[in-house]
Amino acid sequence: MTRLVCVSNRISLPRKSAAPGGLAVGILSALKRTGGLWFGWGGETSEGEPGDPDLHIRDGVTYATIELRKAEFELYYNGYSNDVLWPLFHYFSKGMRYSNEQREAYENVNRIFAQKLLPLLQPRDLIWVHDYHLIPLGRRLRELGVQRPMGFFLHIPFPNIEMLRVLPCYAELLRDLTSYDVVGFQTQNDLRSFHSGIEHLFGAEAVRPDGRIRIGDRVIRAEVFPIGIDVAAVENEALEASTTDVVRRMTDSLMGRSLMMGVDRLDYSKGLVERFSAYQQFLETHPENLGRITYIQIAPLSRTDVRAYAEIRQALEQAAGRTNGRFADTDWTPIRYLNRNFPHATLMGFLRAAKVGLVTPLRDGMNLVAKEFVAAQDPADPGVLILSNLAGAARELASSLLVNPYDVRGVSHAMQAALSMPLSERRERHADMMKVLRRNDIAAWTRRFMEALEQTQAPESRVRAIGSIK
Ligand code: F6P
């Protein structure tokens, strides 16, 4: 029997509340189906060298966590991962702050991940590495002699070579990706961008007509695997949560007003400042809505030690304060802006209660909240999704109201259109989107990626074929 080994920066331990983001939901759902091992950073830093992994077993899944040295973690996570790769991959190259020190820490943490994972590996493992924190891990494992099939999935966008080239070590990053047997992306656009990088580095002939990549005697499968959700689980969660105290208290507090809702990690890529401006413009241009709409934005704090995140937090507090100061009444607050998190089921209950779901990132790999909003709706009286056409989910959720998140006027018009959409049209759009969600659900994502991985034959000399980068 093969065993699935998932590796990600952060792992979601069963005793703690789920880490936010689609990655944790996706990996957990894959591992719950197949059993296996989830290896990653446990969320703690230490002063000394990292020790052996801590192991916990629950429901057929082994969770193996390591600690990282505080100073190194800062440079690897806050620095290289989230102050270099994150802005660059989301096309915010101006926000990128590159330093060699950060890059070295990133390389070193990937080396530590490989060393600590190695003793836990078994001969028939399939190794599936997740996200931008761990791009060099495949090469590091190959250097330690690991021959098993190895796949990498990027949860965030992949930039076109013209953007990627801004990174001083872009060539090493591309080479590292070719250490894997399967490289997965969220959308065709991301795959095309990857191909643009491969052609730039290895020549146009490296990308075969079937989209696979040939470098020396190695063939790499680079494909699109759009991540999905567990549709039935979200439907049930949302339905059950709608009768809970916490959801009832929220809906009672609306006093019959229509609810617009957004749920996003507090991140500048989520387009919240632009969304707040659009809401303000909506109230200005459609004053008949004053006192009749409540917009709840849930935005749990994230990456608080990165400067750009502190800045966006301040900008949002000001924007929410401005709108409330201008439009609020003694018995009405136009925006309720919360930095706290809620259990997943409660969020699904909130989304079900919303007439309008706002998902307007400036750039997003996929955005599972968009998919969850659709699945959480009552099919007999569904709410309307306003979705950024710069989110990966827009490729599949074409029956949402697609907007350009930078177009404040366009988004404010979409808010009005969503609130006045007839029931028949809402039902039709919802049914269309549910079909897509069911077809590309989380089980299909896992199955397709694992099949691709199983079909690869690990050649003897990967490291030799692609060259080792120190
Ligand atoms: O989806 C992108 C991602 O960085 C995931 O890797 C991660 O699980 C999620 O967002 C939350 O990010 P962080 O671990 O930095 O809080």
XYZ file of C-alpha atoms and ligand atoms in Angstrom:
486
model
C 0.000 0.000 0.000
C 1.263 3.449 -0.844
C 1.085 6.094 1.863
C 0.386 9.785 1.295
C 2.831 12.198 2.905
C 1.760 15.840 2.823
C 4.216 18.565 3.764
C 3.279 22.185 4.383
C 4.711 25.064 6.336
C 1.965 25.203 8.941
C -0.059 22.206 9.924
C -3.462 22.126 11.491
C -3.327 19.982 14.620
C -6.594 18.250 15.560
C -6.590 19.642 19.103
C -6.255 23.224 17.887
C -8.856 25.148 15.872
C -8.292 24.808 12.114
C -5.665 27.084 10.643
C -7.320 29.579 8.300
C -6.981 29.135 4.561
C -7.820 26.607 1.904
C -4.549 24.761 2.236
C -5.329 23.285 5.656
C -8.861 22.341 4.620
C -7.575 20.699 1.418
C -4.772 18.696 3.008
C -6.895 17.507 5.882
C -9.612 16.370 3.594
C -7.077 14.481 1.418
C -5.481 12.799 4.425
C -8.783 11.890 6.077
C -9.692 9.939 2.952
C -6.423 8.101 2.501
C -4.721 8.207 5.914
C -1.052 9.101 5.959
C 1.394 11.605 7.349
C 1.224 15.408 7.581
C 4.571 16.989 8.286
C 5.215 20.660 9.000
C 5.947 23.445 11.415
C 3.851 23.144 14.574
C 3.416 26.877 15.168
C 6.094 27.238 17.906
C 9.548 28.767 17.739
C 12.508 27.943 19.982
C 15.836 29.522 20.882
C 17.906 26.382 20.203
C 18.310 23.974 17.283
C 15.078 22.178 16.276
C 14.735 18.720 17.821
C 13.050 15.588 16.466
C 9.458 15.896 15.236
C 6.590 15.543 17.707
C 4.152 12.851 16.589
C 0.377 12.679 17.190
C -1.929 10.121 15.627
C -5.625 10.817 15.141
C -8.164 9.078 12.842
C -5.514 7.331 10.737
C -3.495 10.525 10.210
C -0.061 11.003 11.762
C 0.788 14.629 12.474
C 4.520 15.299 12.703
C 5.516 18.787 13.780
C 8.846 20.490 14.200
C 9.834 23.718 15.891
C 11.976 26.302 14.129
C 14.558 28.642 15.605
C 12.945 32.020 16.265
C 15.461 34.164 14.399
C 15.500 31.860 11.404
C 11.724 31.563 11.327
C 11.448 35.371 11.181
C 13.647 35.507 8.099
C 12.120 32.460 6.412
C 8.403 33.076 7.104
C 7.930 36.814 7.690
C 10.859 37.613 5.426
C 11.391 35.497 2.340
C 8.014 33.716 2.203
C 5.739 36.621 3.026
C 7.751 39.751 2.214
C 9.269 38.447 -1.034
C 7.451 35.489 -2.596
C 3.926 36.388 -1.481
C 3.896 39.957 -2.898
C 5.754 38.927 -6.040
C 3.514 35.968 -6.823
C 0.464 38.211 -6.297
C 1.911 40.783 -8.742
C 2.712 43.358 -6.037
C 6.393 43.592 -6.952
C 6.652 47.041 -5.337
C 5.856 45.464 -1.977
C 8.700 42.975 -2.249
C 11.680 43.407 0.116
C 14.438 41.029 -0.935
C 17.574 40.271 1.062
C 20.170 37.511 0.789
C 19.894 36.855 4.504
C 16.213 35.994 4.100
C 16.928 33.808 1.112
C 19.584 31.869 3.073
C 17.171 31.305 5.945
C 14.537 30.085 3.457
C 17.037 27.631 1.978
C 18.134 26.507 5.413
C 14.618 25.916 6.720
C 13.917 23.819 3.616
C 17.091 21.848 4.333
C 15.916 21.292 7.933
C 12.481 20.170 6.714
C 14.167 17.593 4.441
C 16.489 16.319 7.190
C 13.706 15.973 9.745
C 11.284 14.375 7.313
C 13.754 11.821 5.918
C 13.708 9.362 8.876
C 9.894 9.309 8.799
C 9.663 8.297 5.130
C 8.743 4.754 4.057
C 9.625 2.942 0.828
C 6.171 3.259 -0.769
C 5.380 6.858 0.117
C 3.968 9.422 -2.287
C 5.219 12.842 -1.238
C 3.053 15.884 -1.802
C 4.591 19.270 -0.931
C 2.345 22.317 -0.566
C 2.895 25.970 -1.280
C 5.500 28.650 -1.764
C 7.251 28.240 1.584
C 8.663 24.899 0.487
C 9.627 25.202 -3.192
C 13.229 23.927 -2.631
C 12.157 20.974 -0.471
C 11.927 18.530 -3.399
C 15.524 19.206 -4.431
C 16.701 18.903 -0.837
C 14.986 15.516 -0.481
C 16.446 14.313 -3.798
C 19.900 15.329 -2.563
C 19.333 13.125 0.476
C 18.592 10.224 -1.863
C 14.781 10.186 -1.854
C 13.624 8.482 -5.067
C 9.879 8.314 -4.471
C 7.416 10.251 -6.640
C 7.180 13.803 -5.423
C 4.571 16.401 -6.269
C 4.261 20.096 -5.549
C 1.058 22.118 -5.503
C 1.070 25.898 -5.501
C -1.979 27.295 -3.702
C -1.292 30.885 -4.745
C -0.903 32.418 -8.227
C 2.249 31.824 -10.249
C 3.554 34.992 -11.939
C 4.500 35.360 -15.571
C 8.239 35.340 -16.249
C 8.242 39.132 -16.758
C 7.170 39.500 -13.137
C 9.136 36.520 -11.804
C 12.391 37.890 -13.237
C 12.253 40.672 -10.671
C 13.428 38.040 -8.181
C 17.242 37.847 -8.241
C 17.199 34.049 -7.867
C 14.259 33.310 -10.161
C 16.260 30.732 -12.151
C 16.964 28.653 -9.042
C 13.299 28.813 -8.100
C 12.251 27.502 -11.506
C 14.907 24.774 -11.400
C 13.742 23.758 -7.939
C 10.231 23.271 -9.257
C 11.596 20.865 -11.855
C 12.863 18.579 -9.054
C 9.274 17.402 -8.635
C 7.539 14.818 -10.830
C 4.218 16.663 -10.782
C 3.795 20.420 -10.418
C 0.207 21.555 -9.901
C -1.379 24.987 -10.293
C -4.811 26.406 -9.573
C -5.579 27.794 -13.054
C -4.535 27.667 -16.715
C -3.203 31.162 -16.303
C -0.757 30.016 -13.608
C 0.298 27.062 -15.743
C 0.901 29.352 -18.736
C 3.032 31.574 -16.511
C 5.064 28.570 -15.402
C 5.544 27.553 -19.025
C 6.730 31.101 -19.804
C 9.401 30.714 -17.117
C 10.468 27.255 -18.292
C 10.745 28.441 -21.920
C 12.780 31.435 -20.827
C 15.215 29.285 -18.837
C 15.431 26.041 -20.795
C 14.277 27.086 -24.302
C 10.916 26.775 -26.037
C 11.486 23.074 -26.801
C 11.404 22.264 -23.056
C 7.605 22.691 -23.084
C 6.149 19.803 -25.071
C 2.941 20.214 -27.085
C 1.035 18.215 -24.422
C 2.149 20.788 -21.822
C 4.628 18.470 -20.098
C 8.161 19.620 -19.512
C 11.229 17.810 -20.755
C 14.604 18.639 -19.271
C 17.402 16.242 -20.109
C 15.989 12.736 -19.653
C 13.293 13.847 -17.243
C 9.661 14.582 -17.978
C 7.678 16.666 -15.493
C 3.917 16.831 -15.451
C 2.812 20.412 -14.978
C -0.970 20.626 -14.824
C -3.981 22.476 -13.499
C -5.731 21.001 -10.454
C -8.280 23.573 -9.227
C -8.773 23.029 -5.514
C -12.361 22.470 -4.427
C -14.377 22.074 -1.263
C -16.281 19.254 0.424
C -19.636 20.432 -0.911
C -21.891 18.160 1.154
C -19.977 18.963 4.346
C -20.365 22.724 3.798
C -24.065 22.332 2.933
C -24.654 20.402 6.163
C -22.509 22.662 8.310
C -24.284 25.759 7.038
C -27.748 24.284 7.521
C -27.018 23.040 11.024
C -25.232 26.225 12.060
C -28.171 28.371 10.981
C -30.121 27.245 14.060
C -27.267 27.751 16.539
C -27.267 30.505 19.131
C -24.385 32.436 17.707
C -25.852 32.603 14.189
C -29.349 33.371 15.511
C -27.996 36.225 17.631
C -26.274 37.654 14.568
C -29.372 37.407 12.359
C -31.643 38.804 15.117
C -29.295 41.753 15.458
C -29.882 42.659 11.808
C -33.496 43.621 12.683
C -34.691 42.544 9.236
C -31.916 44.305 7.294
C -30.249 42.547 4.365
C -26.792 41.186 5.067
C -23.711 41.588 2.878
C -20.812 39.533 4.095
C -17.086 39.102 3.533
C -14.751 36.599 5.224
C -11.046 37.027 4.451
C -7.693 36.744 6.186
C -6.541 40.312 6.808
C -4.250 40.559 3.792
C -3.608 43.374 1.316
C -4.195 40.958 -1.572
C -7.832 40.537 -0.513
C -8.857 43.974 -1.789
C -10.578 45.053 1.423
C -9.727 48.744 1.161
C -11.182 48.853 -2.350
C -14.212 46.851 -1.154
C -14.850 49.305 1.700
C -14.645 52.182 -0.793
C -17.102 50.420 -3.082
C -19.520 49.988 -0.181
C -19.206 53.655 0.707
C -19.916 54.578 -2.919
C -22.881 52.182 -2.956
C -24.389 53.965 0.059
C -23.765 57.344 -1.582
C -25.234 56.469 -4.965
C -28.126 54.318 -3.712
C -29.312 56.197 -0.614
C -32.523 54.165 -0.561
C -30.368 51.456 1.075
C -29.390 53.608 4.061
C -30.504 51.847 7.213
C -31.554 48.752 5.263
C -28.243 46.949 4.690
C -25.606 45.682 7.087
C -22.164 44.737 5.821
C -20.256 42.375 8.120
C -16.589 41.934 7.313
C -14.776 39.212 9.249
C -11.019 39.624 8.820
C -8.890 37.613 11.270
C -5.422 39.091 11.741
C -2.659 37.399 9.840
C 1.147 37.746 9.502
C 1.064 40.616 11.967
C 4.865 40.923 12.106
C 5.084 41.869 8.422
C 4.955 45.645 7.935
C 2.571 45.616 4.975
C 0.013 43.778 7.111
C 0.180 46.351 9.899
C -0.285 49.088 7.281
C -3.330 47.505 5.687
C -4.859 46.978 9.119
C -4.576 50.659 9.862
C -6.003 51.636 6.480
C -9.022 49.402 7.038
C -9.730 50.700 10.515
C -9.734 54.212 9.087
C -11.932 53.276 6.121
C -14.528 51.481 8.284
C -14.486 54.389 10.750
C -15.012 56.902 7.923
C -18.018 55.080 6.489
C -19.602 54.489 9.878
C -18.904 58.057 10.987
C -20.556 59.414 7.885
C -23.592 57.140 7.511
C -24.315 55.442 10.850
C -27.458 56.232 12.777
C -28.245 55.744 16.445
C -29.781 52.378 15.585
C -27.710 51.368 12.550
C -24.013 50.622 11.883
C -23.331 50.287 8.142
C -20.111 48.218 8.508
C -19.358 45.780 11.289
C -15.676 45.080 10.966
C -14.298 42.240 13.120
C -10.714 41.028 13.413
C -11.631 37.873 15.304
C -11.984 34.372 13.902
C -14.919 31.963 14.268
C -15.205 28.173 13.998
C -15.652 27.061 10.402
C -19.241 25.857 10.964
C -20.257 29.234 12.421
C -18.789 31.025 9.406
C -20.803 28.768 7.119
C -23.940 29.658 9.083
C -23.152 33.375 8.706
C -22.585 32.968 4.963
C -25.924 31.200 4.589
C -27.660 34.161 6.189
C -26.099 36.627 3.722
C -27.997 38.032 0.740
C -24.685 39.007 -0.849
C -21.231 37.441 -0.523
C -18.307 39.762 -1.228
C -15.137 38.073 -2.475
C -13.112 40.745 -4.245
C -9.374 39.997 -3.966
C -6.930 41.993 -6.070
C -5.316 38.653 -6.928
C -5.958 35.207 -5.482
C -4.825 31.674 -6.296
C -8.334 30.227 -5.925
C -10.328 31.583 -2.948
C -12.301 28.871 -1.250
C -14.561 31.324 0.591
C -16.173 32.034 -2.783
C -16.923 28.337 -3.204
C -18.052 27.963 0.412
C -20.427 30.920 0.065
C -22.176 29.218 -2.846
C -22.397 25.812 -1.142
C -23.644 27.367 2.116
C -26.709 28.973 0.473
C -30.291 27.816 0.772
C -30.983 26.565 -2.805
C -34.595 27.763 -2.526
C -33.555 31.342 -1.735
C -29.848 31.715 -2.468
C -27.711 34.796 -1.938
C -25.628 36.317 -4.735
C -21.858 36.053 -4.993
C -19.889 39.118 -6.103
C -16.550 37.748 -7.220
C -13.320 39.323 -8.413
C -12.326 38.298 -11.905
C -8.737 38.235 -10.592
C -9.445 35.299 -8.259
C -8.749 31.781 -9.530
C -12.320 30.825 -8.556
C -13.681 33.179 -11.243
C -12.705 30.642 -13.936
C -15.176 28.134 -12.474
C -17.785 30.407 -10.880
C -18.722 32.223 -14.063
C -22.347 32.523 -12.886
C -21.399 34.841 -10.049
C -21.440 38.616 -10.567
C -17.880 39.054 -11.799
C -16.222 42.386 -11.058
C -12.880 44.098 -11.396
C -11.957 44.676 -7.723
C -10.159 47.932 -8.542
C -13.289 49.330 -10.207
C -14.962 50.860 -7.167
C -17.956 52.080 -9.176
C -18.395 48.700 -10.886
C -18.353 46.876 -7.537
C -20.857 49.313 -6.039
C -23.174 48.724 -9.049
C -22.777 44.969 -8.567
C -23.894 45.377 -4.916
C -27.094 47.052 -6.071
C -27.623 44.456 -8.827
C -27.141 41.608 -6.342
C -29.635 43.053 -3.854
C -32.295 43.538 -6.507
C -31.780 40.283 -8.431
C -35.015 38.316 -8.933
C -35.345 34.948 -7.206
C -35.491 32.973 -10.479
C -32.166 34.409 -11.626
C -30.549 33.817 -8.221
C -31.673 30.197 -8.283
C -30.412 29.671 -11.812
C -26.987 31.133 -11.093
C -26.725 29.171 -7.865
C -27.659 25.862 -9.548
C -25.072 26.472 -12.315
C -22.332 27.073 -9.765
C -23.305 24.086 -7.607
C -22.828 21.825 -10.635
C -19.282 23.086 -11.060
C -18.541 22.797 -7.329
C -19.712 19.184 -7.264
C -17.694 18.284 -10.353
C -14.475 19.848 -9.038
C -14.855 19.081 -5.354
C -12.081 18.382 -2.891
C -12.228 14.623 -3.508
C -11.697 15.186 -7.243
C -8.734 17.483 -6.496
C -7.061 14.892 -4.265
C -7.827 12.009 -6.592
C -6.535 13.751 -9.706
C -3.313 14.889 -8.056
C -2.619 11.499 -6.476
C -3.307 9.696 -9.758
C -0.866 11.983 -11.537
C 1.706 11.297 -8.845
C 1.181 7.536 -8.915
C 1.640 7.466 -12.678
C 5.085 9.011 -12.529
C 8.115 6.788 -12.444
C 10.893 8.232 -10.341
C 14.025 8.146 -12.511
C 17.276 7.168 -10.832
C 19.218 10.345 -11.276
C 16.966 13.363 -10.991
C 19.504 15.483 -9.195
C 22.175 14.712 -11.764
C 19.817 15.397 -14.671
C 18.752 18.846 -13.550
C 21.935 19.893 -11.792
C 22.340 20.489 -8.106
C 22.138 24.050 -6.837
C 23.908 24.848 -3.621
O -3.101 29.863 0.748
C -1.950 30.530 1.016
C -1.503 30.371 2.449
O -0.259 30.987 2.653
C -1.393 28.942 2.896
O -0.138 28.365 2.628
C -1.681 29.069 4.356
O -2.227 27.918 4.883
C -2.687 30.200 4.422
O -2.437 30.993 3.312
C -2.583 30.988 5.718
O -1.339 31.635 5.777
P -0.402 31.651 7.049
O 0.030 30.246 7.328
O 0.734 32.543 6.663
O -1.212 32.203 8.173
